[in-house]
mmCIF file of C-alpha atoms in Angstrom:
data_model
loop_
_atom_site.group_PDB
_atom_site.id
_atom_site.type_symbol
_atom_site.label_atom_id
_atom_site.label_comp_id
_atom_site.label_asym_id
_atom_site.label_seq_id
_atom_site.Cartn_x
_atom_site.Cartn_y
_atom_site.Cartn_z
ATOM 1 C CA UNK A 1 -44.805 -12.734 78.950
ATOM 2 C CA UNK A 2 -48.196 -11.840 78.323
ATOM 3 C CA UNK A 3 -48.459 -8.984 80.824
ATOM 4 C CA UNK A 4 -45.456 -7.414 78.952
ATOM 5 C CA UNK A 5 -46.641 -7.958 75.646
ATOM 6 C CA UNK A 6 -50.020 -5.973 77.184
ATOM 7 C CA UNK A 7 -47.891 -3.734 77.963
ATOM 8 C CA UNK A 8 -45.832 -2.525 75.179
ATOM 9 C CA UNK A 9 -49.153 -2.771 72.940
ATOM 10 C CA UNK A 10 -50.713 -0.036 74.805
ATOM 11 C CA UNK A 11 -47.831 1.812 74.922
ATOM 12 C CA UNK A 12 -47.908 1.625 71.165
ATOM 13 C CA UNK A 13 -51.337 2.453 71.414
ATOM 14 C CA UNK A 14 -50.622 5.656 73.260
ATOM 15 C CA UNK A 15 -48.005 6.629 70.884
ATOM 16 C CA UNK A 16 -50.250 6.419 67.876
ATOM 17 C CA UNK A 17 -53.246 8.048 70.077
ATOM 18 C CA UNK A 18 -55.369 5.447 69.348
ATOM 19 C CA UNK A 19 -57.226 5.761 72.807
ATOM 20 C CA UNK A 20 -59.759 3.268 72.216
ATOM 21 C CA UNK A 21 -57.192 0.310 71.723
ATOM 22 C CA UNK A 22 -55.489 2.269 74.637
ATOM 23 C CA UNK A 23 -58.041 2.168 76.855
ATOM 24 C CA UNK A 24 -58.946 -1.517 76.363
ATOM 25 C CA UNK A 25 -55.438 -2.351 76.629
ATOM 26 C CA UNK A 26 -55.380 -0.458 80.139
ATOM 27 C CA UNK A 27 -58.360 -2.273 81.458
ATOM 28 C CA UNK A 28 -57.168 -5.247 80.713
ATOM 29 C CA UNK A 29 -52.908 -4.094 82.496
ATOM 30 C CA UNK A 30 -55.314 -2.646 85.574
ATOM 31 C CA UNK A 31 -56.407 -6.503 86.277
ATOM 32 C CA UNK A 32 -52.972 -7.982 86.004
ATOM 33 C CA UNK A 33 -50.510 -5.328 86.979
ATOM 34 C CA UNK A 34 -50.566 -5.833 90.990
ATOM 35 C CA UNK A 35 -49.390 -3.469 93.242
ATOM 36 C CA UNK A 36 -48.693 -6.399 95.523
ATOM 37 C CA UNK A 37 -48.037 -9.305 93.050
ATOM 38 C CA UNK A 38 -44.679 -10.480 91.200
ATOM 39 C CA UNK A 39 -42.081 -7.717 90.781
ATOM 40 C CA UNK A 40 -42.721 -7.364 87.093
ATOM 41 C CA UNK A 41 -46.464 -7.451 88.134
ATOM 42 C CA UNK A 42 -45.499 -4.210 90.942
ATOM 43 C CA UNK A 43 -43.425 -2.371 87.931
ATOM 44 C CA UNK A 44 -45.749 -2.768 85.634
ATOM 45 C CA UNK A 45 -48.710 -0.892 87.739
ATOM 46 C CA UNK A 46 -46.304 1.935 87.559
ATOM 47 C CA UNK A 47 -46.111 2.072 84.341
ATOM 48 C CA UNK A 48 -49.975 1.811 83.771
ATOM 49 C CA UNK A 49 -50.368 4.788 86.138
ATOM 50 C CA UNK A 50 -47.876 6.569 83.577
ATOM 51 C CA UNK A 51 -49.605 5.397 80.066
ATOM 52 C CA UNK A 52 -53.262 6.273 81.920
ATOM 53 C CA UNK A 53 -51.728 9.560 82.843
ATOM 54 C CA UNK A 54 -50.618 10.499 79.114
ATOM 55 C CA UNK A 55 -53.341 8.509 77.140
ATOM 56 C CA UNK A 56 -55.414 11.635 79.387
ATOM 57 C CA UNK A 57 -53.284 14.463 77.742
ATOM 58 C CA UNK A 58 -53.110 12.493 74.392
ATOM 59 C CA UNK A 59 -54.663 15.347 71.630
ATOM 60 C CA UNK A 60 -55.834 14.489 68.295
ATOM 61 C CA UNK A 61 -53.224 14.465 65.523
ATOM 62 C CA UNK A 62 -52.541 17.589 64.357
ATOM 63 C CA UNK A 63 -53.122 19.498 67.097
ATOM 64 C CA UNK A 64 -50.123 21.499 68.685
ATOM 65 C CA UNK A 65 -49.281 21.827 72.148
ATOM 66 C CA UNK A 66 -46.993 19.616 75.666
ATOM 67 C CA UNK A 67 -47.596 17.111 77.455
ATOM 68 C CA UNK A 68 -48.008 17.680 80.912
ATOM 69 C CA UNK A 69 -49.555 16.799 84.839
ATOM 70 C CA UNK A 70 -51.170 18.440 87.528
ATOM 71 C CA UNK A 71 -49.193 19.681 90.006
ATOM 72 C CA UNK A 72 -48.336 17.789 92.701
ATOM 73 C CA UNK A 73 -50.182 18.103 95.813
ATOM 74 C CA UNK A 74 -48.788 18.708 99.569
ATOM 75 C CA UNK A 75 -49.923 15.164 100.476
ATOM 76 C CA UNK A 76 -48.227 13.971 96.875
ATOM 77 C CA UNK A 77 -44.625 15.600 98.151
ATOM 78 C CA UNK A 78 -44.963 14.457 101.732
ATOM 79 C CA UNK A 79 -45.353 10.587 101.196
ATOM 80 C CA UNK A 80 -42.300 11.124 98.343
ATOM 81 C CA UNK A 81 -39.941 12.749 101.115
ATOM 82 C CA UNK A 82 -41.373 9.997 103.215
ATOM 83 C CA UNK A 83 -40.319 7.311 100.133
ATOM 84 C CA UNK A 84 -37.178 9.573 99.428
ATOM 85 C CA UNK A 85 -35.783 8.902 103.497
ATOM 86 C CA UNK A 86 -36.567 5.153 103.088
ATOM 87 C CA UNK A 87 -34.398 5.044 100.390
ATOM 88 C CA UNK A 88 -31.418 6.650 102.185
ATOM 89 C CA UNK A 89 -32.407 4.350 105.074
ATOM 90 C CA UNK A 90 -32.142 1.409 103.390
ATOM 91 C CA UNK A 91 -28.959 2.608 101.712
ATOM 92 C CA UNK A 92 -27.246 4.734 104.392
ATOM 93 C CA UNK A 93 -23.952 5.394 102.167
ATOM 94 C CA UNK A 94 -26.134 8.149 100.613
ATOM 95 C CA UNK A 95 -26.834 11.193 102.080
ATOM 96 C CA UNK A 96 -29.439 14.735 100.296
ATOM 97 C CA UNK A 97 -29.977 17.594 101.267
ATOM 98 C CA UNK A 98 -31.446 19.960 98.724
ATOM 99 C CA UNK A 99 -31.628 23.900 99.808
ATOM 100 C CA UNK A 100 -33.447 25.273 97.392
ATOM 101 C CA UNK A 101 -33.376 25.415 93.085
ATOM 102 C CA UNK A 102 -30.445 24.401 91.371
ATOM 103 C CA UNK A 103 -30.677 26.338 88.304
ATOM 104 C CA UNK A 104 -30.649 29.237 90.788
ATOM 105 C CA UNK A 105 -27.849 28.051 93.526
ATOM 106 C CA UNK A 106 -25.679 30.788 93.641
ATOM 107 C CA UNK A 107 -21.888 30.710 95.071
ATOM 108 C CA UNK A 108 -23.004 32.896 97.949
ATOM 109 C CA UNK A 109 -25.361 29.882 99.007
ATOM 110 C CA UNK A 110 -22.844 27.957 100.027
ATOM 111 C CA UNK A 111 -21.221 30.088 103.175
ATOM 112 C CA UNK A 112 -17.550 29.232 102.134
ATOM 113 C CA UNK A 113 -14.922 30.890 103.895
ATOM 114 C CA UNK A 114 -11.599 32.139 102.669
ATOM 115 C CA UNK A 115 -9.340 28.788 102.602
ATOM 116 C CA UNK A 116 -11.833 26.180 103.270
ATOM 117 C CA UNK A 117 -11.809 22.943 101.279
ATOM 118 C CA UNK A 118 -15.245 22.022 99.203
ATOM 119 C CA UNK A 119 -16.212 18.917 98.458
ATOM 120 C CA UNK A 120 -19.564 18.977 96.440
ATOM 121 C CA UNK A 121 -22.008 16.032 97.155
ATOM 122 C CA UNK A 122 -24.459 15.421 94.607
ATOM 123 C CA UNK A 123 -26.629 12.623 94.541
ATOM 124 C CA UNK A 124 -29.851 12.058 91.931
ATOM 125 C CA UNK A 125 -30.604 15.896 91.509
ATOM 126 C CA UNK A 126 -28.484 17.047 88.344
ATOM 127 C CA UNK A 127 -30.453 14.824 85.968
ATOM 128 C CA UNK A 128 -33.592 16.944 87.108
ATOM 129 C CA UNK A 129 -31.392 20.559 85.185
ATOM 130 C CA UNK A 130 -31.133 18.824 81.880
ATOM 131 C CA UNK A 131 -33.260 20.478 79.598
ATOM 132 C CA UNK A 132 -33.619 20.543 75.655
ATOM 133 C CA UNK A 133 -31.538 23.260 75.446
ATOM 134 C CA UNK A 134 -28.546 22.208 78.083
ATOM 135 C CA UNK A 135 -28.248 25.768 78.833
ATOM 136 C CA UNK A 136 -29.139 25.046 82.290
ATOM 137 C CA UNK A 137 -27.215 22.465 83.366
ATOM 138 C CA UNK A 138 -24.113 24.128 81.922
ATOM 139 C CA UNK A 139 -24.626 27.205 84.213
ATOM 140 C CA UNK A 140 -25.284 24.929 87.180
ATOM 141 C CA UNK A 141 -22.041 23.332 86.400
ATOM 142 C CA UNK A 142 -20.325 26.242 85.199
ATOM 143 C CA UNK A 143 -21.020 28.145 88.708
ATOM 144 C CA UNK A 144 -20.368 24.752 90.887
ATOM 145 C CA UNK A 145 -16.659 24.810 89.126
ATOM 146 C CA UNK A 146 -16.396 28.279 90.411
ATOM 147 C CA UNK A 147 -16.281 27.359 93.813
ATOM 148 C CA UNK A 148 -12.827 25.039 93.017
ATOM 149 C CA UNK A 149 -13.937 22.008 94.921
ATOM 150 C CA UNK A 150 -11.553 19.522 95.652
ATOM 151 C CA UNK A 151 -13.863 16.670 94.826
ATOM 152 C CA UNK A 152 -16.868 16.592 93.084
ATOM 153 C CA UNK A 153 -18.959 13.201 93.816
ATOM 154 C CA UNK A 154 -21.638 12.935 91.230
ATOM 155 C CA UNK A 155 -24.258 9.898 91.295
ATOM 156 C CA UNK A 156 -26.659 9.299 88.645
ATOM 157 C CA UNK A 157 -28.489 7.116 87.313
ATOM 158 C CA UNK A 158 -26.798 5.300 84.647
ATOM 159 C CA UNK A 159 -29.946 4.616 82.123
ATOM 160 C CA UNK A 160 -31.095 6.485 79.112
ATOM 161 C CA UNK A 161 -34.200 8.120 79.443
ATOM 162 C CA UNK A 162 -34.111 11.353 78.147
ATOM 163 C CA UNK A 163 -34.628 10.337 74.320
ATOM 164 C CA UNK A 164 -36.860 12.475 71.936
ATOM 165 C CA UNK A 165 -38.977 9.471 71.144
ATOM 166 C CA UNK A 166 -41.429 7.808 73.492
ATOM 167 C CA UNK A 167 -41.741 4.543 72.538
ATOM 168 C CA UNK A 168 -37.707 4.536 73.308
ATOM 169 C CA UNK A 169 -37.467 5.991 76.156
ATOM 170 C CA UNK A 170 -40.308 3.578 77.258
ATOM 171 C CA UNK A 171 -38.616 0.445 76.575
ATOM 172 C CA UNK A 172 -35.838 1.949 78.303
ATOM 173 C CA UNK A 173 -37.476 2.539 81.464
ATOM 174 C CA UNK A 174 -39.166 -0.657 81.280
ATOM 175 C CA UNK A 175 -35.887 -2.591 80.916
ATOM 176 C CA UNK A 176 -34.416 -0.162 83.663
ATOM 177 C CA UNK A 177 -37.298 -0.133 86.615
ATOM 178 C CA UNK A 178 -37.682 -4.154 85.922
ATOM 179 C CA UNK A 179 -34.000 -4.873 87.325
ATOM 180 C CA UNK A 180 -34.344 -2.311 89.917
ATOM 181 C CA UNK A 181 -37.959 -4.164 90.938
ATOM 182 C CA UNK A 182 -36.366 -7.301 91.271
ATOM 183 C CA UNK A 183 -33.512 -6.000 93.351
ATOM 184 C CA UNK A 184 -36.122 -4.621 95.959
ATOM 185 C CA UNK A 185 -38.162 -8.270 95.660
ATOM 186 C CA UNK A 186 -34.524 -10.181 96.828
ATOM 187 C CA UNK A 187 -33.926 -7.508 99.728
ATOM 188 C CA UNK A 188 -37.725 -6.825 100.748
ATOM 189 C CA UNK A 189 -40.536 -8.509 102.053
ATOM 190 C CA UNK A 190 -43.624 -8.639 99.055
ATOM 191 C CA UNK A 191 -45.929 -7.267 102.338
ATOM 192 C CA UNK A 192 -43.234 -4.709 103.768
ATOM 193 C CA UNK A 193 -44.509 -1.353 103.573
ATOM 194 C CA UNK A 194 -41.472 0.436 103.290
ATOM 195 C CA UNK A 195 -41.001 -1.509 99.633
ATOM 196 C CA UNK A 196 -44.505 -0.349 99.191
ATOM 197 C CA UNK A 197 -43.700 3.314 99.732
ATOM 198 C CA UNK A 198 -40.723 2.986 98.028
ATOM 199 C CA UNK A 199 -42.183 1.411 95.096
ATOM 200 C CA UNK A 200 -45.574 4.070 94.595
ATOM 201 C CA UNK A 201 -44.390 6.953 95.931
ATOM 202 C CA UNK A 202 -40.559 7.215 94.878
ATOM 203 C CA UNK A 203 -39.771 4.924 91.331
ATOM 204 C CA UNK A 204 -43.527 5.355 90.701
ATOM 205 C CA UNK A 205 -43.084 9.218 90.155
ATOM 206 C CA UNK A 206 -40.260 8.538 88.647
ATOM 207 C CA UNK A 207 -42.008 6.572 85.728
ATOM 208 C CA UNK A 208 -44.862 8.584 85.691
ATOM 209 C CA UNK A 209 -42.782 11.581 84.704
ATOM 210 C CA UNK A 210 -40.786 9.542 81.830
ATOM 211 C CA UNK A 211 -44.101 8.073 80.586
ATOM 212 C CA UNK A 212 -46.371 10.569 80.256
ATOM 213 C CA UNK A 213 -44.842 14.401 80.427
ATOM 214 C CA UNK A 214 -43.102 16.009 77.642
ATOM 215 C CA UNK A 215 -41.550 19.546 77.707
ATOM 216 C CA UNK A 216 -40.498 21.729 81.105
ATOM 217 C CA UNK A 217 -42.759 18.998 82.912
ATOM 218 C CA UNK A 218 -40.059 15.984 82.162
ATOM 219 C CA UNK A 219 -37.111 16.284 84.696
ATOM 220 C CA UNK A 220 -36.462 12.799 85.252
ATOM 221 C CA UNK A 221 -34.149 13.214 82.455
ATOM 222 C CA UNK A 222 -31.373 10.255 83.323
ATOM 223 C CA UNK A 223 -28.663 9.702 80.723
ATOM 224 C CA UNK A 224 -25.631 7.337 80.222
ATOM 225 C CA UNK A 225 -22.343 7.696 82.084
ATOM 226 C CA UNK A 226 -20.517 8.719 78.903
ATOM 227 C CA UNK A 227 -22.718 11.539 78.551
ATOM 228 C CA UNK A 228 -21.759 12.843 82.007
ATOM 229 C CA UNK A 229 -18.075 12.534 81.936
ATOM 230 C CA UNK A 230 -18.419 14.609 78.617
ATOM 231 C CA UNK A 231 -20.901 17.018 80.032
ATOM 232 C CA UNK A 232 -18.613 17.456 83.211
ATOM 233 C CA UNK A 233 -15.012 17.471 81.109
ATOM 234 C CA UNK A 234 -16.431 20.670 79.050
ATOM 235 C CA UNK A 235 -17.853 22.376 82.460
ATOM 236 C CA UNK A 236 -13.534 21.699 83.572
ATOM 237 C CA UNK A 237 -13.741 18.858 85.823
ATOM 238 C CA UNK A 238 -11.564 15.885 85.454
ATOM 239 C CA UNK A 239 -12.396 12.340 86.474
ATOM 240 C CA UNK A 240 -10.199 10.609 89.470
ATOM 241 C CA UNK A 241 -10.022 7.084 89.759
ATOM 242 C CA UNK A 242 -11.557 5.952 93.163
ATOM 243 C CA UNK A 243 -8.825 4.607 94.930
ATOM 244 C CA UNK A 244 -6.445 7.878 94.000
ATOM 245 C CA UNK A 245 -9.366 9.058 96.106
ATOM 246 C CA UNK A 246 -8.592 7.104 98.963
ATOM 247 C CA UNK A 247 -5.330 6.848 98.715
ATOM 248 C CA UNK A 248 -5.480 10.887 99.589
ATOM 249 C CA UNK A 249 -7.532 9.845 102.425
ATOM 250 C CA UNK A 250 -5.285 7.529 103.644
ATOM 251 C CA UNK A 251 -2.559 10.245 103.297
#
């Protein structure tokens, strides 16, 4: 209870960019938030990483300008692809592969010849399209609706983290990585290195981004499944119940 009462403090902290309660705060989350320890001890180091990230980039009140990171370096992407496959390995119903830029995809990209069925696969990438604006996301959809697929299989993450405010989109996360944590402590190992890799160099970006970037730099923008179907209805697709799915199948 302690550690996530240490927590949300400095996250407070960082919100009111009071960096020398921050900072104290952090020292203190750096000794107790375990890479290898309890799974609320492993989530929680990700979520220092993010709060020590943004208390960097906090500026003094007043002054105008985004949050934002470094870009990522070679060695950075590599050991997430390497996270990324472990996560497909450990749950083989899911299959990505990404060809280049969504928000410039293009019909031609996709090679379809004249009477060929689509079916349009998309698994944890359309989150990474929603912007401010939703201008984006609509045009992704808009020219993926084009193509007339006969199914359109969209997973997301069903979790709210693409609010204006920090401190809610923090307790969000926190609420949302915790259960996903413990998941990985009932099916993994605490030594097994593929939870390790999983854990730093897949969720762990994923919290970094939510905790400490604002602006263009945000793209793990996840939102609730109501939000989709709407988004999705006005773009012209219709929801299917699963088993009309395989009762076509079947057919």
């Amino acid at each position: 209870m302690k550690l996530v009462q240490q927590l949300i403090a400095c996250a407070e902290a960082v919100a009111c960019r009071d960096k020398t309660h921050a900072s104290s705060l952090l020292l203190e989350l750096r000794a107790n938030a375990l890479v290898f320890g309890t799974s609320f001890q492993r989530v929680a180091s990700c979520f220092v990483q993010g709060l020590s990230d943004r208390l960097t980039l906090v500026q003094p009140l007043g002054a105008v300008g985004v949050v934002g990171i470094a870009s990522k370096t070679v060695a950075d992407t590599s050991e997430k692809d390497e996270a990324l496959s472990l996560v497909y390995e450990i749950c083989p119903q899911s299959n990505l592969v990404v060809y280049k830029s969504l928000e410039t995809l293009q019909a031609k990209d996709f090679n379809v010849e004249d009477g060929e069925a689509v079916v349009i696969n998309s698994i944890l990438q359309l989150h990474c399209v929603v912007k401010e604006s939703r201008g984006a996301l609509n045009s992704v959809l808009q020219r993926l609706h084009a193509l007339s697929p006969k199914v359109f299989v969209l997973v997301e993450q069903d979790s709210s983290h693409n609010g204006p405010f920090f401190l809610g989109r923090f307790m969000e996360a926190l609420h949302y990585y915790s259960a996903i944590f413990d998941s990985l402590d009932a099916m993994l190992p605490k030594y097994d290195t593929r939870r390790a890799k999983i854990e730093q160099f897949f969720f762990a970006e994923e919290i970094k981004n939510i905790v400490s970037c604002e602006g263009p730099a945000r793209v793990e923008r996840h939102e609730k499944i109501d939000q989709w179907r709407r988004r999705m209805s006005r773009a012209g697709f219709q929801p299917m119940p699963i088993k009309m799915i395989m009762q076509a199948k079947s057919g």
